[in-house]
XYZ file of C-alpha atoms in Angstrom:
575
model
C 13.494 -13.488 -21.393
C 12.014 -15.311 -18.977
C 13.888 -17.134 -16.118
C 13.857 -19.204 -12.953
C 15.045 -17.171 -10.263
C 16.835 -20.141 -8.357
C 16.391 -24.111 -7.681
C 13.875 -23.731 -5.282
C 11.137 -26.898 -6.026
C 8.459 -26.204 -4.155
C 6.488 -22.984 -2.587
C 7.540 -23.792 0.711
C 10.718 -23.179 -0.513
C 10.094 -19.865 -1.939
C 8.046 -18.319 0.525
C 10.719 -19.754 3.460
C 13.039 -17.712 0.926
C 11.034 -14.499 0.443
C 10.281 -14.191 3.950
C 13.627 -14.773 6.068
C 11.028 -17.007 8.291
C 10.407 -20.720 9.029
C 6.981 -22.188 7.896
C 6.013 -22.338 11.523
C 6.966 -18.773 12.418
C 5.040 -17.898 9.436
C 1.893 -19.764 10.535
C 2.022 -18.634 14.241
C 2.885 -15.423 14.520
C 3.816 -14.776 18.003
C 2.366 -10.762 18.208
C 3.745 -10.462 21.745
C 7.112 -8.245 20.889
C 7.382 -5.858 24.267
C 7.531 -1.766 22.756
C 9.439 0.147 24.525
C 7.586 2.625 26.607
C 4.314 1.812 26.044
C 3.498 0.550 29.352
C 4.204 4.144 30.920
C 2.442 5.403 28.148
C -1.075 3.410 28.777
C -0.191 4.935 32.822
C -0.135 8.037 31.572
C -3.564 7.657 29.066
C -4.974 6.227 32.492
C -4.091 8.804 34.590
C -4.988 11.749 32.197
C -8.816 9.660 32.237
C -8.980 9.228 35.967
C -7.801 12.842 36.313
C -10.852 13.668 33.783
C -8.216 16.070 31.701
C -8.417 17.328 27.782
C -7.307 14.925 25.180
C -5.870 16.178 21.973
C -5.102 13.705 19.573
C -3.018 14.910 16.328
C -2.388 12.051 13.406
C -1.745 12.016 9.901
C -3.685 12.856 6.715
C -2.031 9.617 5.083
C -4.201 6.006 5.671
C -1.837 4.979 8.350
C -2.234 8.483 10.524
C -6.372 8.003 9.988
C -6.777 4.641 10.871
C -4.540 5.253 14.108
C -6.191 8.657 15.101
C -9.587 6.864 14.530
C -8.381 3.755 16.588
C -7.309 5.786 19.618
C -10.795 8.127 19.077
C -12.491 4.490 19.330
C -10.851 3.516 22.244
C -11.832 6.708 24.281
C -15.520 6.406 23.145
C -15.435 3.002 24.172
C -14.027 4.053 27.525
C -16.567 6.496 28.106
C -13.934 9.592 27.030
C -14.611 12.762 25.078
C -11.677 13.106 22.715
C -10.333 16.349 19.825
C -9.125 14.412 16.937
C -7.083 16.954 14.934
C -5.493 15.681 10.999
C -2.877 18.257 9.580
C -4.629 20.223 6.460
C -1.757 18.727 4.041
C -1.178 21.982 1.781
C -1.619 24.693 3.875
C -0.151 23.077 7.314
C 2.089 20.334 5.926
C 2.953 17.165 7.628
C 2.459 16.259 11.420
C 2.871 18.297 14.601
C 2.742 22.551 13.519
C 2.496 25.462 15.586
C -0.986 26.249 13.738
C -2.247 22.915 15.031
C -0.364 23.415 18.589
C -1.994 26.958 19.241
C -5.345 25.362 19.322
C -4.165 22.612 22.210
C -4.307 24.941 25.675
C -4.125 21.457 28.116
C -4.265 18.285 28.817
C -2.516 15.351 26.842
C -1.693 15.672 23.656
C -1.320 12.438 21.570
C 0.406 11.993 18.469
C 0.091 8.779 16.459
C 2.416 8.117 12.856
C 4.012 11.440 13.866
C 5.531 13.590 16.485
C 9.436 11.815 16.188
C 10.837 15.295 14.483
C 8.467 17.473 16.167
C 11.200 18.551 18.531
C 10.394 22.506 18.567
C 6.571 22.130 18.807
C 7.149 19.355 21.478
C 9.409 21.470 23.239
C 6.613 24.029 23.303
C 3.961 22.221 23.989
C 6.027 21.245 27.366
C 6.218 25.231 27.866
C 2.312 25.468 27.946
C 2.044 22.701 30.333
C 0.888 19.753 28.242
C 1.616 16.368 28.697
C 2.933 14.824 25.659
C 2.539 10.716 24.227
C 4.265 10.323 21.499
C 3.400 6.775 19.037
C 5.600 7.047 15.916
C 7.947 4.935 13.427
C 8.705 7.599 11.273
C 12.960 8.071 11.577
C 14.543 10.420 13.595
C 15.364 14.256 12.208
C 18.774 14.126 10.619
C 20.071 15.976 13.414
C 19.353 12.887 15.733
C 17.883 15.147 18.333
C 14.123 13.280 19.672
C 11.126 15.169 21.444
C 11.236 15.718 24.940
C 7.860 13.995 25.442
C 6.822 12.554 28.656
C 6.892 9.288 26.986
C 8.343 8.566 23.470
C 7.548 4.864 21.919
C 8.936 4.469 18.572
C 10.361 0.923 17.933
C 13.164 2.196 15.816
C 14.644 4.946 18.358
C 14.182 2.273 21.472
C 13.644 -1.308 21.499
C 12.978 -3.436 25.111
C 15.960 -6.038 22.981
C 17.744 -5.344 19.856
C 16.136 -8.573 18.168
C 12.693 -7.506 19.331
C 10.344 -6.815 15.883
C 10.269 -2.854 14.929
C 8.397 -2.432 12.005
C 5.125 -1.319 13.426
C 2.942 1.192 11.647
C 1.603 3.994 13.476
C -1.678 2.525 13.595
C -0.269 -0.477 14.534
C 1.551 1.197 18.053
C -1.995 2.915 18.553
C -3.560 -0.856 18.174
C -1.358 -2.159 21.096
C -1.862 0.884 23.024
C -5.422 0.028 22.976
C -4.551 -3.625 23.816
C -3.280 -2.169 27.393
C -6.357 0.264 28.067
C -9.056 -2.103 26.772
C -9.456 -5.250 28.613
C -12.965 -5.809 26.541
C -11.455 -8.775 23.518
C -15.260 -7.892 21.434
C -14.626 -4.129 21.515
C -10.692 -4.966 20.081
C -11.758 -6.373 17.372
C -13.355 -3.046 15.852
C -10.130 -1.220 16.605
C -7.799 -3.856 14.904
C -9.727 -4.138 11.695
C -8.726 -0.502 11.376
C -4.929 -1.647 12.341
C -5.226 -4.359 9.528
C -5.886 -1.908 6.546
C -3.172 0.329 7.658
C -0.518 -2.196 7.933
C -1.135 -3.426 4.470
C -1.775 0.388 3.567
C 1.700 1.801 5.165
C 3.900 -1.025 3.404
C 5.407 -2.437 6.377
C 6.794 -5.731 6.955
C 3.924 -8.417 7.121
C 5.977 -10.697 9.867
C 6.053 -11.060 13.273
C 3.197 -9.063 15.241
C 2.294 -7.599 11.823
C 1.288 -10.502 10.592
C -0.899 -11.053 13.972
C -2.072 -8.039 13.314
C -3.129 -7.922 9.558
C -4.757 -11.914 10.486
C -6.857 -10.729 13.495
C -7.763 -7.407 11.793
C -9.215 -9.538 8.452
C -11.049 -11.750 11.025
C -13.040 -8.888 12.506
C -13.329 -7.561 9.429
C -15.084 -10.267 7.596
C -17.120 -11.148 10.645
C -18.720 -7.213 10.045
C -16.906 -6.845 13.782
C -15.326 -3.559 11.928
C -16.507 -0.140 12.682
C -20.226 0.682 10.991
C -18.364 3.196 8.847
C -16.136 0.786 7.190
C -18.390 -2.162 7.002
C -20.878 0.415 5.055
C -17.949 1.443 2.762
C -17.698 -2.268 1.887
C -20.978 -2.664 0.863
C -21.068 0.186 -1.275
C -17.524 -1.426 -2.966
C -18.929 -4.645 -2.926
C -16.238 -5.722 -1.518
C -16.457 -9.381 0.959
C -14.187 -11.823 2.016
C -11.709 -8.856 2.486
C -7.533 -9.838 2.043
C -4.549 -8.149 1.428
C -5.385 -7.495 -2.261
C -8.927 -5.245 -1.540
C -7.053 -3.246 1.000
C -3.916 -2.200 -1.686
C -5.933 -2.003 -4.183
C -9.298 -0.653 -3.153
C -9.656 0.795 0.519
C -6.533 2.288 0.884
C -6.073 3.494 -2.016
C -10.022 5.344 -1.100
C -9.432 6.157 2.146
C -6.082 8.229 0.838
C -7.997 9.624 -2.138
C -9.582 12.680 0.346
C -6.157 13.553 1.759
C -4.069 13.564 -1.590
C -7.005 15.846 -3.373
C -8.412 18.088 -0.434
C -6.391 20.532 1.889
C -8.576 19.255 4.647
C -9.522 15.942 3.030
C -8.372 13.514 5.826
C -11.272 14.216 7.741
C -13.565 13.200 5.246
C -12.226 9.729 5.149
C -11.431 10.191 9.363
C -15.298 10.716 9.709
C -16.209 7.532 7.387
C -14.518 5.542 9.624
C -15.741 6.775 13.239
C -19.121 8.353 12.440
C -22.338 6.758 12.652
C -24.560 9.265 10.675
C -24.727 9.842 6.657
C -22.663 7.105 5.991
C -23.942 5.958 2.895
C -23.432 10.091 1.667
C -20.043 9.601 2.916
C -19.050 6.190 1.477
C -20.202 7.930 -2.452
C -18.302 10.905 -1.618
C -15.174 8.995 -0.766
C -15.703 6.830 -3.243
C -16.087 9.550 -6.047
C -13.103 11.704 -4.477
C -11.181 8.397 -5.536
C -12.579 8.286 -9.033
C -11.220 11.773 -9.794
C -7.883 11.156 -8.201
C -7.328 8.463 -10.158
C -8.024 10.612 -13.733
C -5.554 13.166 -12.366
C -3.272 10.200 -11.253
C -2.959 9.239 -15.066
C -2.640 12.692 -16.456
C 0.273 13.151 -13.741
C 1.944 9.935 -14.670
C 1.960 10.994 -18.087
C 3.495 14.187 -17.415
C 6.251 12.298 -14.966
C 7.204 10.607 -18.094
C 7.338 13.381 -20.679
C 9.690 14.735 -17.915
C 11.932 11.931 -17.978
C 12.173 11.737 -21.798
C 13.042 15.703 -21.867
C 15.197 15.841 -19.015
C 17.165 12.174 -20.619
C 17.039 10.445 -17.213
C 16.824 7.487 -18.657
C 19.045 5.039 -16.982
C 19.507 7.029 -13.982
C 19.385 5.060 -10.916
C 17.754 6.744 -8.978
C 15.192 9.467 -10.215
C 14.118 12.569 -9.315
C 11.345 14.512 -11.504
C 11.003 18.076 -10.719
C 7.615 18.698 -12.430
C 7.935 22.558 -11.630
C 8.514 25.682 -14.865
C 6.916 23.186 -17.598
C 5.561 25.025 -20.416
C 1.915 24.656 -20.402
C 1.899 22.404 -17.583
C 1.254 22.815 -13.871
C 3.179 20.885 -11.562
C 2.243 17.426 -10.420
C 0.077 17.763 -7.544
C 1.917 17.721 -4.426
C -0.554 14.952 -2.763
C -0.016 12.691 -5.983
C 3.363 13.208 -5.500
C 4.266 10.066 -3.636
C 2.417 7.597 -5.461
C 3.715 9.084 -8.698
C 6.741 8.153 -7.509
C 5.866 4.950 -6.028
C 4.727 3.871 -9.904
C 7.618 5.154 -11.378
C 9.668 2.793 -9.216
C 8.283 0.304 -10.011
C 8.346 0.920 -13.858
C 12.007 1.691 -13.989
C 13.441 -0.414 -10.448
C 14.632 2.336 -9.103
C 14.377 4.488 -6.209
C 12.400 7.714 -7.646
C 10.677 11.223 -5.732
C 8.695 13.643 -7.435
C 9.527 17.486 -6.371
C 6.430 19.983 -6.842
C 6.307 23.271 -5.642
C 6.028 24.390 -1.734
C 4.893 27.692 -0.516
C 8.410 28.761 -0.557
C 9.071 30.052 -3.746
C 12.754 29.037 -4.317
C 11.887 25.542 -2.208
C 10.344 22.535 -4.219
C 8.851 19.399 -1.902
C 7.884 16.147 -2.690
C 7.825 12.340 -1.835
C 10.284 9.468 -2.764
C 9.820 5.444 -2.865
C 12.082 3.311 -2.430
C 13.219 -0.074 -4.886
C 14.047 -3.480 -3.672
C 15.975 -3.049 -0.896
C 17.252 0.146 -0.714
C 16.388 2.123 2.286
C 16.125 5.725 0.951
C 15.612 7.382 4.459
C 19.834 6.210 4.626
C 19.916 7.777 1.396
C 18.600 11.067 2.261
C 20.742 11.374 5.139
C 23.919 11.065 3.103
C 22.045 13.647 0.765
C 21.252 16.147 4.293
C 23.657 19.028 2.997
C 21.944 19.313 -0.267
C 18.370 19.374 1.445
C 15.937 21.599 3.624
C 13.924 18.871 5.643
C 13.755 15.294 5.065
C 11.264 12.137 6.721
C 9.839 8.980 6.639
C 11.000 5.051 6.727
C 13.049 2.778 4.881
C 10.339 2.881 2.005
C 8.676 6.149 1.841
C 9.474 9.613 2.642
C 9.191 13.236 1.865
C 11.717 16.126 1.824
C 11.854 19.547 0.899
C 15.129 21.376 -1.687
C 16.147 24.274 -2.429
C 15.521 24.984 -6.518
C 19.065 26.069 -6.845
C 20.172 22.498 -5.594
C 17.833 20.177 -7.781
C 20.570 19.343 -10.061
C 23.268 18.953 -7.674
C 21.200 16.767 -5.579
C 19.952 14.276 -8.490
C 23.934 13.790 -9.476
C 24.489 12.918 -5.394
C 22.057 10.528 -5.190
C 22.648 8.448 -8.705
C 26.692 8.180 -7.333
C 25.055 6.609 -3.779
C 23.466 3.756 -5.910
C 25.955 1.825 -7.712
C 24.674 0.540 -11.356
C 24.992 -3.013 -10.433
C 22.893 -3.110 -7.341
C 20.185 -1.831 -9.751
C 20.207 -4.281 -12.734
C 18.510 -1.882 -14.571
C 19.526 -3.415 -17.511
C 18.704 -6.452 -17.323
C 14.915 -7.310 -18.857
C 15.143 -10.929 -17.755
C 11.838 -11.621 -16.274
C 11.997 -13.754 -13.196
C 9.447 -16.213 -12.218
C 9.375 -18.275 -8.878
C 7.781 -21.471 -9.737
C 6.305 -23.515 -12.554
C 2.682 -24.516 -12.141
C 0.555 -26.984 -14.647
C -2.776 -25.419 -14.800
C -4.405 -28.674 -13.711
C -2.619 -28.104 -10.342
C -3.502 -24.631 -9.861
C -6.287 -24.949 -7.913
C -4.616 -27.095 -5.247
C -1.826 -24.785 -5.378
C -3.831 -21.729 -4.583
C -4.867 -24.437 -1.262
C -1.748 -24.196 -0.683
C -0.804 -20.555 -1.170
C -3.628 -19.229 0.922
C -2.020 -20.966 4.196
C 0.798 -17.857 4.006
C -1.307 -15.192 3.622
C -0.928 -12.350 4.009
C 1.633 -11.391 1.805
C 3.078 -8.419 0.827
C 6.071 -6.206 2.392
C 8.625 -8.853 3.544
C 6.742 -11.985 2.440
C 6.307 -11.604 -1.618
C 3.677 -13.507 -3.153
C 5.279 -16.003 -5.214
C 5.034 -15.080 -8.854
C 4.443 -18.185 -11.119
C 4.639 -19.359 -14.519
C 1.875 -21.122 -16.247
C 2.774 -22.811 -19.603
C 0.211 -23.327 -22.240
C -2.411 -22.355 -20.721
C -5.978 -22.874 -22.713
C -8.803 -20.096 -23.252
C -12.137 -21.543 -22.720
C -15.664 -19.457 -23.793
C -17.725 -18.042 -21.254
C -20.748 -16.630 -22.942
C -19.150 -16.758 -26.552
C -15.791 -14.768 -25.671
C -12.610 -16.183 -25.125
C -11.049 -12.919 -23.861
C -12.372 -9.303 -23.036
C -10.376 -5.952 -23.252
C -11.183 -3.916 -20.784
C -10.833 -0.001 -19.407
C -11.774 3.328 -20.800
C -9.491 2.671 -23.544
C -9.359 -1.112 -23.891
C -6.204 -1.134 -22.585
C -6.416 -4.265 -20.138
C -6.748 -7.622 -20.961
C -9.187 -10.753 -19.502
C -8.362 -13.887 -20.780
C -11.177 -16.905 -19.574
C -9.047 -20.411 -18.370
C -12.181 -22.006 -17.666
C -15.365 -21.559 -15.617
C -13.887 -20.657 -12.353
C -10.024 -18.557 -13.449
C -9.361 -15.920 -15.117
C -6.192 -14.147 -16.241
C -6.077 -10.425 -15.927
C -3.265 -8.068 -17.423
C -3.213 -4.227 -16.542
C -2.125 -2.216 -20.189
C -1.229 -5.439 -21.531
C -3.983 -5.034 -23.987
C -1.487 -4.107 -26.905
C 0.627 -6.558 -26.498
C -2.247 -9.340 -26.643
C -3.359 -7.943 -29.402
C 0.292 -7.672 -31.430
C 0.516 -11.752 -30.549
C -2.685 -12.268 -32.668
C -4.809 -12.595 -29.588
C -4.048 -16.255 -29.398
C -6.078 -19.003 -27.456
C -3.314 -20.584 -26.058
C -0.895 -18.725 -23.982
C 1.985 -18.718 -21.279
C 1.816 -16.296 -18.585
C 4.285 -15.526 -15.329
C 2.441 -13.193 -13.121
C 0.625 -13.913 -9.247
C -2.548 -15.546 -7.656
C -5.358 -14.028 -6.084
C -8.884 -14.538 -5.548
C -11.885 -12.386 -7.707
C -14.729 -11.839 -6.157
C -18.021 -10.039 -7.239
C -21.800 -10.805 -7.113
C -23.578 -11.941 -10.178
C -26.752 -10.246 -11.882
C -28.996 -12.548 -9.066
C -26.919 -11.346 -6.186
C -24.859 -14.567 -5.488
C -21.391 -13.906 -4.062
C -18.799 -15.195 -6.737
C -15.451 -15.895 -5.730
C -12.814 -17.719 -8.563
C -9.229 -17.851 -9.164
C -7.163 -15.117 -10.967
C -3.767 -14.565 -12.083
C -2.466 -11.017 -12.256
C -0.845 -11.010 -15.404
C 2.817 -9.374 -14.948
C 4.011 -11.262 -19.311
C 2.001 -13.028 -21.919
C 3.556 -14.976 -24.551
C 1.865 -16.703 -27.159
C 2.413 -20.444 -26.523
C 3.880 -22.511 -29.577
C 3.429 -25.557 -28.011
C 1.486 -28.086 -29.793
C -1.344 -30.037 -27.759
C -4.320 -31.627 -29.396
C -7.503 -30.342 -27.924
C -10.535 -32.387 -27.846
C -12.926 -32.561 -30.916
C -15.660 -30.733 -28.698
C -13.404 -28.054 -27.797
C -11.827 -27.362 -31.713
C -15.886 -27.350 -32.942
C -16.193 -24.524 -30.558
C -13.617 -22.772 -31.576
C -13.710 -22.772 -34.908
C -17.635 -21.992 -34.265
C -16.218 -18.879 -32.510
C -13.415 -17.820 -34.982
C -16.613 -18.090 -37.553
C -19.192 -15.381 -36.282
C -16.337 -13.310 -34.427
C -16.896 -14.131 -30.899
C -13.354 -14.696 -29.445
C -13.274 -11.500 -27.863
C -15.487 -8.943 -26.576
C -15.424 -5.538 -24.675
C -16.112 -4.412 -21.306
């Protein structure tokens, strides 16, 4: 069933509601919070220029730890500074700061940006051999509380300059404002914080506060082609203009992750596009096909996850955890689709879920978990430390390693830590924010547009839109769509469509009527037509469809075409 969530009239309302923030705050973004430490920090970057020293700078092979390792490699170029960028090779090294990746740093500074927080050891080492050590993560601490003893550790959620100061920085993000105190040049910014932008959509953190300052600057530069030549490149070969929120979840991140999840060493790939200035069109199809594979293996994977859950009867559980490992005739999930395996899966079910694979440790399994609604499942894990080897990450996302022995023990732990209620996992109610007349929605998208961007923290409103008409657009009312035809485009008239992901079947069941109501959310299609004009025009991502059994006379013009239609079969087509 489908149901208001509250009395809220108007979208102010609801996005004052989503967000926790006033209209105003929303609009002007202050992006001034002080970090702790990253004054002494920027002294310390300074000094190891002036002092002409080796600079070692270790990130992530997620879109976050790219993005900030090619930010900071920016910077120095722009400063006139050699740099070593080194990524972590995800399945033979593992995540972050390793002794593998430490052996090869003999002096200097070594930077770490999105990890380094429960590096303690290596830090600790790296001390012994004389390094100094800058530290830029938001990753929690270990469960043992103990931090690195870096010469300068800045990571919002350890140390703030004021407990009501903004935390939720990405680790791109921290490397952004980094930059902002070693680069007094406002032109050359704006290349570094397009590459802030895409992570802070990519990593899921809040979009308030600086972030928001952040993400709006970053699309600025972006969209002016102010963005390194690597990405601007990779946008032309995606087609991709006027970039917001939606391209980078749904198309850049998800490519510039693609390399890392498939490829032991596949960070670099994506590092390169971003920072190089050679063979980028080679490098923009070979992300881009990297992607296209990961996403057949994604499915496959999914599928698997869920013959899992059927044969294991987790069904209901609240919270899930798939251990894809000693499956007759299967091999286990991938360990780099792991985490967004799980990250679907929550959202299917609304419920935390991780997906264990196998490590190199043959009694250990490892994996990734995401988090549901509100629950913060880095708080989760650390009730769960005695049943688990290692554990990391935020609020939303992390990874942790468990003994085989302790799967089961560990899955019964962590359903009693999430009460059934907090879950309302049974409950198929379908919750819409507003009502919108489709002869308002184009005033209301207006409207909508002035609190972009939203995401993490500041939900797009999702909207219902009651008997809604299909129109023709070169004799089709409606087009299925994907390798299967399992997607649905409905036409609402020459400049809207409606588009719902595997809700092919259930159009289809309906009687693929020409009249519809729909709850789902608003963004913006773009693409460039067979002359090369840049289209853009309103869409609604379909979350229901309901056949609409409301009765409205159309006009005589619009029943001849119809019934025209219905006569030589051209309501639908196929692309």
């Amino acid at each position: 069933m489908w149901k208001k969530r509250d009395d809220a009239h108007s979208l102010e309302e609801v996005v004052i509601r989503n967000s926790g923030q006033s209209i105003q705050e929303l609009l002007h973004p202050k992006g001034d919070t002080r970090i702790a430490h990253l004054k002494q920090a920027a002294e310390l970057v300074k000094n190891a220029i002036k002092q002409k020293m080796p600079i070692t700078v270790v990130g992530d092979y997620d879109a976050d730890g790219i993005c900030g390792s090619a930010i900071l490699f920016l910077l120095f170029r722009q400063l006139g500074k050699d740099v070593t960028v080194r990524l972590p090779r995800r399945f033979s090294e593992g995540y972050g700061l390793s002794s593998t990746i430490l052996d090869e740093i003999t002096e200097g500074l070594l930077l770490t940006v999105d990890n380094g927080i429960s590096a303690v050891e290596e830090i600790a080492e790296a001390k012994r051999k004389g390094l100094t050590v800058v530290v830029l993560d938001h990753h929690a601490a270990r469960k043992d509380g103990m931090l690195p003893d870096a010469d300068v550790l800045v990571n919002p959620h350890v140390e703030k300059e004021n407990p009501e100061d903004f935390d939720g920085f990405c680790g791109a993000g921290l490397a952004y404002r980094l930059a902002c105190l070693l680069q007094p040049d406002e032109e050359k910014l704006q290349e570094l914080g397009a590459l802030a932008a895409i992570a802070t959509i990519t990593d899921v953190v809040p979009l308030l506060d600086d972030n928001r300052k952040i993400v709006q600057d970053g699309f600025r530069a972006i969209n002016s082609g102010k963005g390194p030549v690597g990405l601007n490149t990779l946008l032309e070969h995606l087609n991709l203009f006027d970039i917001d929120e939606s391209d980078v979840s749904f198309t850049i991140g998800p490519i510039l992750n693609a390399p890392g999840r498939m490829l032991d060493d596949g960070a670099v790939l994506s590092f390169r596009m971003l920072t190089s200035t050679q063979y980028l069109d080679t490098a923009a199809k070979e992300l881009i096909t990297i992607n296209e594979k990961r996403k057949a293996q994604q499915a496959e994977n999914i599928q698997l996850a869920e013959n899992i859950i059927t044969d294991d009867c987790l069904f209901g559980d609240t919270v899930l955890l798939i251990a894809s490992v000693d499956r007759p005739g299967k091999p286990p999930i991938p360990e780099g689709l792991a985490g967004i395996i799980a990250g679907r899966l929550s959202e299917k079910y609304k419920v935390p879920a991780f997906v264990l694979t196998q490590s190199e440790t043959e009694d250990e399994l490892k994996g990734s978990g995401r988090s549901y609604g509100d629950i913060d499942i880095i708080a989760l894990l650390e009730k769960a430390a005695p049943y688990l080897v290692t554990f990391g990450g935020h609020p939303k996302a992390a990874g942790l390693t468990v003994k085989k022995d302790n799967v089961e023990d560990l899955r019964g732990f962590l359903k009693e830590q999430v009460p059934e209620p907090k879950l309302d996992k049974t409950d198929s109610d379908l919750y819409y924010d507003l009502e919108v007349e489709a002869n308002d929605i184009p005033e209301f998208i207006k409207r909508l547009n002035l609190y972009a961007p939203y995401g993490e923290g500041n939900a797009q409103p999702v909207v219902l839109v009651q008997n809604q008409q299909l129109f023709p657009r070169n004799g089709k009312c409606y087009s299925y769509m994907g390798k299967e035809g399992e997607h649905i485009k409905l036409y609402c008239g020459k400049k809207m469509t409606a588009v719902g992901f595997g809700l092919a079947e259930k159009y289809m069941q309906q009687g693929e009527p020409l009249r519809v109501n729909l709850v789902g959310t608003f963004s913006t299609n773009k693409y460039f037509d067979p002359i090369g004009r840049a289209i853009k025009e309103m869409q609604l991502r379909i979350v229901d469809i309901k056949k609409s059994v409301r009765k409205v006379n159309s006009s005589p013009l619009l029943s001849s075409i119809h019934k025209h239609l219905k006569e030589i079969g051209g309501y639908r087509g196929n692309c």
